[in-house]
XYZ file of C-alpha atoms in Angstrom:
442
model
C -0.034 -0.155 0.096
C 1.622 3.350 -1.133
C 2.107 6.123 1.253
C -0.840 8.281 0.552
C -3.017 5.654 1.252
C -1.365 4.663 4.882
C -1.885 8.526 5.595
C -5.971 8.587 4.343
C -6.393 5.505 6.284
C -4.861 6.799 9.317
C -6.521 10.118 9.157
C -10.123 8.265 8.686
C -9.618 5.655 11.522
C -8.902 9.055 13.777
C -11.888 10.535 12.540
C -13.950 7.130 13.062
C -12.615 6.763 16.884
C -13.641 10.335 17.451
C -17.333 9.195 16.454
C -16.938 6.397 18.367
C -15.362 7.574 21.555
C -18.301 10.042 21.922
C -20.508 6.529 22.496
C -18.101 4.581 24.217
C -20.666 1.780 25.413
C -21.423 1.536 29.100
C -24.243 -0.898 28.343
C -23.885 -4.547 29.210
C -24.751 -7.277 26.626
C -28.217 -7.629 28.237
C -31.003 -7.890 25.845
C -34.209 -5.247 26.065
C -37.507 -6.527 26.724
C -38.160 -6.422 23.074
C -35.811 -9.489 22.998
C -39.055 -11.961 23.358
C -39.829 -11.158 20.110
C -37.216 -13.067 18.371
C -35.904 -12.930 15.030
C -36.347 -15.375 12.164
C -36.015 -15.924 8.602
C -38.793 -15.295 6.227
C -39.590 -16.048 2.870
C -41.780 -14.519 0.114
C -42.159 -13.931 -3.430
C -42.126 -10.619 -4.552
C -42.652 -8.184 -7.327
C -40.043 -5.344 -8.160
C -41.643 -2.903 -6.737
C -41.966 -4.959 -3.257
C -38.129 -5.982 -3.662
C -37.336 -2.084 -3.750
C -39.711 -1.550 -0.834
C -37.635 -3.904 1.319
C -34.244 -2.498 0.031
C -35.113 0.833 0.448
C -36.484 -0.069 4.113
C -33.314 -1.448 5.294
C -34.772 -4.478 6.233
C -31.798 -7.522 6.498
C -31.976 -9.347 3.206
C -30.424 -12.676 3.513
C -31.188 -14.417 0.136
C -32.368 -13.416 -3.150
C -33.153 -15.784 -6.128
C -34.477 -13.737 -9.285
C -37.542 -15.437 -11.121
C -39.593 -14.876 -14.027
C -42.269 -12.954 -12.263
C -39.854 -11.099 -9.676
C -37.687 -12.263 -6.829
C -37.793 -15.038 -4.338
C -36.023 -13.213 -0.912
C -35.463 -14.638 2.617
C -35.425 -11.546 5.123
C -34.508 -11.385 8.874
C -37.291 -10.233 10.789
C -39.188 -9.708 14.091
C -42.666 -11.013 14.192
C -43.968 -7.597 14.403
C -42.080 -6.362 11.253
C -43.163 -9.334 9.513
C -46.992 -8.688 10.391
C -46.599 -4.963 9.388
C -45.436 -6.204 5.933
C -47.936 -8.688 5.592
C -50.622 -6.167 6.243
C -49.062 -4.372 3.503
C -49.258 -6.614 0.996
C -46.504 -8.968 1.541
C -47.099 -12.828 2.010
C -43.993 -13.850 4.309
C -44.062 -17.043 6.054
C -41.500 -18.526 8.104
C -38.480 -20.702 6.775
C -38.321 -23.940 8.069
C -35.775 -27.025 7.764
C -36.197 -30.539 6.522
C -37.560 -31.193 10.223
C -39.879 -28.529 10.236
C -37.634 -26.465 12.531
C -37.610 -22.466 12.221
C -33.906 -20.812 12.846
C -34.649 -19.975 16.370
C -35.966 -23.774 17.136
C -32.979 -25.326 15.391
C -30.555 -23.239 17.216
C -32.033 -23.700 20.305
C -31.931 -27.538 19.619
C -28.339 -27.321 19.061
C -27.629 -25.526 22.499
C -29.691 -28.010 24.352
C -27.742 -30.961 22.853
C -24.740 -29.276 23.332
C -22.517 -27.901 20.766
C -20.097 -30.162 18.935
C -18.576 -27.804 16.512
C -19.478 -24.246 17.521
C -17.679 -22.627 20.858
C -18.166 -18.911 22.246
C -15.487 -16.289 22.085
C -15.572 -16.126 25.923
C -15.011 -18.686 28.426
C -11.743 -20.727 29.234
C -12.788 -23.074 25.874
C -13.478 -20.292 23.862
C -12.197 -19.033 20.513
C -10.023 -16.122 22.063
C -8.090 -18.508 24.095
C -7.937 -20.792 21.507
C -6.288 -18.267 19.289
C -3.761 -16.762 22.077
C -2.449 -20.260 22.181
C -1.593 -20.668 18.776
C 1.814 -18.988 18.959
C 2.780 -21.327 21.819
C 1.576 -24.381 20.047
C 3.316 -23.275 16.827
C 6.304 -20.830 17.796
C 8.138 -21.126 14.417
C 5.409 -20.007 12.137
C 2.631 -18.118 14.148
C 2.125 -14.784 15.976
C -0.488 -13.508 17.745
C -1.456 -9.794 17.536
C -4.113 -7.628 19.230
C -5.492 -5.118 16.490
C -7.946 -3.086 18.760
C -10.731 -3.626 21.268
C -14.269 -3.755 20.892
C -17.075 -1.531 22.361
C -17.145 -4.191 25.475
C -13.363 -4.401 25.762
C -13.044 -7.794 23.932
C -9.732 -7.623 22.164
C -9.794 -7.944 18.135
C -7.002 -10.592 17.173
C -5.354 -11.226 14.318
C -2.957 -14.756 13.696
C -0.006 -13.916 11.176
C 1.495 -17.232 9.680
C 4.654 -17.265 7.802
C 7.772 -19.688 7.826
C 10.339 -18.090 10.630
C 7.864 -15.752 11.655
C 9.892 -14.175 14.224
C 12.722 -13.687 12.036
C 11.025 -12.042 8.982
C 9.800 -8.375 9.514
C 6.060 -7.574 8.609
C 5.440 -5.978 5.129
C 8.556 -7.975 3.892
C 6.734 -10.620 2.182
C 3.289 -10.553 0.067
C -0.020 -11.365 2.366
C -3.256 -12.479 2.074
C -5.618 -11.928 4.385
C -8.525 -14.328 5.606
C -11.104 -13.348 8.031
C -14.956 -14.432 9.131
C -17.716 -13.258 11.152
C -17.962 -9.469 10.430
C -22.019 -10.333 10.919
C -22.271 -12.198 14.264
C -24.457 -15.155 13.219
C -22.552 -16.667 10.370
C -20.967 -18.867 12.799
C -19.734 -21.360 9.450
C -17.802 -18.459 8.211
C -15.751 -18.322 11.838
C -15.070 -22.107 11.463
C -13.921 -22.269 7.940
C -11.725 -19.408 8.541
C -10.363 -21.214 12.113
C -9.815 -24.500 10.054
C -7.931 -22.852 7.193
C -5.717 -21.507 9.761
C -4.993 -25.035 11.183
C -4.758 -26.521 7.683
C -1.307 -24.072 7.399
C -0.050 -24.439 10.666
C -0.606 -28.200 10.621
C 0.720 -28.595 7.025
C 3.835 -26.636 7.763
C 5.700 -29.425 8.848
C 4.035 -32.006 6.476
C 2.674 -30.718 3.490
C 5.151 -29.444 0.579
C 2.326 -27.023 -0.944
C 1.618 -25.756 2.457
C 5.631 -25.232 2.931
C 6.191 -23.463 -0.625
C 3.413 -20.835 0.414
C 4.784 -20.259 3.867
C 8.314 -19.775 2.514
C 7.378 -16.846 0.294
C 4.351 -15.620 1.635
C 2.946 -14.239 4.693
C -0.959 -15.222 5.613
C -3.102 -13.558 8.144
C -6.053 -14.947 9.600
C -9.103 -13.071 11.616
C -11.650 -15.640 12.567
C -13.870 -13.017 14.255
C -13.760 -9.724 12.958
C -16.807 -9.333 15.553
C -16.265 -10.925 19.008
C -18.783 -8.689 20.744
C -21.585 -9.794 18.157
C -20.506 -12.967 18.147
C -20.814 -13.784 21.980
C -24.146 -12.005 21.957
C -25.235 -14.773 19.398
C -24.518 -17.397 21.951
C -25.806 -15.534 25.092
C -28.816 -13.687 23.882
C -29.832 -13.540 19.857
C -28.763 -16.302 17.490
C -29.647 -14.151 14.724
C -27.769 -10.647 15.719
C -26.003 -9.350 12.779
C -24.196 -6.350 13.927
C -21.886 -5.368 16.507
C -22.644 -3.987 19.854
C -22.862 -0.306 19.744
C -25.164 1.330 22.145
C -26.834 3.576 19.528
C -29.169 5.379 21.916
C -26.905 5.355 24.679
C -29.514 3.888 27.053
C -27.384 1.066 28.711
C -29.352 -1.760 27.036
C -28.540 -3.773 23.689
C -31.706 -3.787 21.702
C -32.908 -3.713 17.922
C -31.831 0.093 18.327
C -28.593 -0.945 18.869
C -25.485 -2.262 16.609
C -23.503 -1.090 13.505
C -23.412 -3.225 10.433
C -19.724 -3.394 9.984
C -19.762 -4.330 6.777
C -21.544 -1.105 5.967
C -19.118 1.002 7.899
C -15.750 1.701 5.766
C -15.106 4.689 3.960
C -15.897 3.533 0.326
C -19.075 5.144 -0.874
C -20.164 5.193 2.575
C -23.604 6.840 2.879
C -23.876 6.630 -1.057
C -27.356 5.815 -0.971
C -30.551 4.152 1.063
C -30.074 0.962 -1.249
C -26.915 -0.282 -0.155
C -26.807 0.496 3.485
C -29.137 2.287 6.082
C -29.438 5.443 8.181
C -31.997 3.724 10.530
C -30.575 2.360 14.216
C -33.004 -0.440 13.843
C -32.140 -1.593 10.105
C -29.427 -4.369 10.319
C -27.661 -2.716 7.729
C -27.285 0.310 9.505
C -24.225 2.409 8.366
C -22.977 3.932 12.054
C -22.619 7.554 12.581
C -19.589 7.995 10.210
C -17.138 5.957 8.053
C -14.652 4.087 10.337
C -16.735 4.911 13.482
C -16.515 1.347 14.903
C -13.341 0.054 16.822
C -13.669 -3.433 14.639
C -13.380 -1.499 11.545
C -10.574 0.780 12.623
C -8.974 -2.317 14.004
C -9.161 -3.534 10.157
C -7.021 -0.413 8.872
C -4.436 -0.823 11.182
C -4.036 -4.159 9.948
C -3.927 -3.440 6.528
C -0.935 -0.860 7.839
C 0.761 -3.934 8.964
C 1.210 -6.280 6.181
C 1.821 -5.960 2.228
C -1.642 -7.298 1.326
C -2.346 -8.595 -2.179
C -5.658 -10.440 -1.807
C -8.013 -10.837 1.135
C -10.985 -13.049 1.466
C -13.787 -12.358 3.712
C -15.708 -15.327 4.715
C -19.539 -14.701 4.897
C -23.105 -16.918 4.640
C -25.136 -17.658 3.389
C -25.884 -18.267 -0.487
C -23.287 -20.366 -2.115
C -21.935 -17.401 -3.844
C -18.163 -16.059 -4.799
C -18.664 -12.622 -4.896
C -16.092 -9.861 -5.676
C -16.236 -5.911 -6.355
C -17.881 -3.771 -7.414
C -20.797 -4.050 -4.496
C -21.769 -0.157 -4.606
C -23.210 -0.237 -8.501
C -24.606 -2.779 -10.746
C -22.350 -3.336 -14.097
C -19.215 -1.397 -12.919
C -16.329 -3.657 -13.971
C -12.660 -3.199 -12.670
C -9.749 -3.080 -14.328
C -8.793 -5.839 -12.370
C -11.757 -8.233 -13.604
C -9.425 -10.723 -15.567
C -7.537 -11.252 -12.639
C -10.982 -12.048 -10.305
C -12.370 -14.196 -13.287
C -9.290 -16.052 -13.337
C -9.563 -16.847 -9.830
C -12.930 -16.769 -9.423
C -14.120 -18.929 -12.288
C -17.068 -18.655 -14.275
C -20.843 -20.227 -13.948
C -19.865 -23.148 -15.954
C -16.649 -23.692 -13.969
C -16.643 -21.760 -10.462
C -13.431 -22.079 -8.151
C -15.829 -23.464 -5.517
C -17.890 -26.399 -6.672
C -21.497 -25.191 -6.573
C -20.904 -21.713 -6.075
C -22.389 -19.221 -8.308
C -19.180 -16.550 -9.207
C -19.877 -12.955 -9.898
C -19.763 -9.199 -8.876
C -21.237 -8.639 -5.267
C -23.900 -6.338 -6.961
C -25.447 -9.043 -8.518
C -26.641 -10.290 -5.485
C -27.615 -7.028 -4.064
C -26.445 -3.313 -3.886
C -23.856 -2.407 -0.721
C -21.750 0.782 0.060
C -19.288 1.137 2.789
C -18.435 -2.655 2.221
C -15.099 -4.303 2.889
C -14.248 -5.836 -0.435
C -15.308 -2.596 -1.953
C -13.091 -0.434 0.243
C -10.093 -2.943 0.327
C -9.958 -3.207 -3.653
C -10.452 0.833 -4.260
C -8.355 2.163 -1.184
C -5.724 -0.496 -0.475
C -5.238 -1.846 -3.954
C -6.014 -5.211 -2.697
C -8.044 -7.873 -4.822
C -10.875 -9.166 -2.165
C -13.623 -11.739 -2.188
C -16.665 -12.663 -0.411
C -17.393 -16.315 -0.347
C -21.105 -16.464 0.568
C -20.903 -20.236 2.152
C -23.497 -22.736 2.525
C -26.629 -22.788 4.844
C -25.360 -26.579 5.159
C -29.075 -27.725 4.642
C -32.072 -26.215 2.923
C -33.975 -24.148 5.275
C -31.367 -23.909 7.739
C -30.174 -20.476 6.592
C -27.334 -18.932 8.999
C -28.027 -21.790 11.654
C -25.802 -24.171 9.767
C -25.930 -27.782 11.365
C -23.650 -28.220 14.373
C -22.166 -31.564 12.470
C -18.281 -31.970 12.422
C -18.550 -33.506 8.817
C -20.924 -30.910 7.012
C -18.506 -28.545 8.498
C -15.734 -30.111 7.010
C -17.161 -30.802 3.861
C -17.886 -27.230 3.597
C -14.400 -26.295 4.437
C -12.921 -28.861 2.024
C -15.216 -27.205 -1.041
C -13.508 -23.989 -0.269
C -9.992 -25.032 0.273
C -8.793 -25.139 -3.213
C -9.579 -21.316 -3.796
C -8.147 -20.254 -0.946
C -4.982 -22.182 -1.687
C -4.945 -20.613 -5.288
C -5.478 -17.366 -3.981
C -2.156 -17.809 -1.456
C -0.338 -19.021 -4.307
C -0.833 -15.969 -6.436
C 0.266 -13.552 -3.867
C 3.774 -13.167 -5.082
C 2.579 -12.233 -8.559
C -1.068 -10.878 -8.508
C -1.195 -10.217 -12.470
C -0.374 -14.095 -13.016
C -2.653 -15.992 -10.863
C -2.884 -19.555 -10.159
C -6.309 -20.277 -11.798
C -8.059 -23.340 -11.557
C -9.110 -22.854 -15.066
C -5.673 -22.958 -15.980
C -6.192 -19.602 -17.731
C -3.928 -16.397 -17.846
C -4.589 -12.643 -16.827
C -2.671 -11.231 -19.507
C -1.320 -7.432 -19.480
C -1.100 -5.255 -16.866
C -3.667 -4.744 -14.260
C -2.335 -3.703 -10.922
C 0.236 -1.326 -9.651
């Protein structure tokens, strides 16, 4: 990243911190009275006018499929929101899995049975302690870095992985970032990122392909970008999406609170009401200012610590492999040949069964991570929208070690090719064995 970009990032981050400092959270993560009205995933068939109403209303659209008559949409709503929309002419029905369970019912069933895969952030056996232990378990190749703290004081952790890590200065080797859980409820993104990290850590002593990558490239892993929100999904609301900014400063976390971290970056921030929302209650609320959130400031700091060439930000759900631009449809970038070489086509996607393409093909976003990384940091970035694990499961991916491992393995070849391509981004290692000829990157 150039010197000018660094200055801009630092300046914006400082402004964001000032905005954030005005609302330092004294709220504890206790749900308000409305928590009795739990979020659920609903589905409806809508026409173009109704779809625009949902988008402009700031509703949490989780899935969109275009049909001959309009769209099939899945939206996360509280019961009162669903009832109001149905009175306005929509026909939302709750989504159920093959066992007839709603998202909340499936989540409660997993919790009552005892988790086999999932683990919270807090606690002795939580993810925070597991990540901190990595440096001790893999001292020759791993370092743990604290990037900042959340509104509730949790550390935001990143793991740096490269051969001879203690003797290789940061920024010396080309780097790739892998992250998950910007949206709190997307637990499969946490686990896919964590398992990828372990694939490289364990393979460093046994796998020649991993050894080759780590000899020339450094990999950074942030399995949980949003520790506050992630913990809140274990303690209070399984379908919570945002962080835990106390927007109305009433000392209680409720539907008025939280910022969508994936709408808070200074790239087309506040560009329109379609790609993000100005409403506290919207699950795509963009925040009071770009980079207002400590989690986003921590991400900006991380980009000052490494020479990133590529980034993968895992999300769920949708079986999609998305890349910029997200802020406007039909807006290709000069780097599209590289994106296509690594992402693939509808007939030959880099991740089996996924639909590749620009982010705006799903829906419009602004203030979003991959657009920011590409436009301001010269880093090519992707959003894999991971599988739901079973039809109707939505964000509640089954707590099944076999299914989780299958999802990780399905995404592994793409993640490896991105890492292999970091030393020469304009000559990517493509699963289609195609080249991106010409000059596309500075």
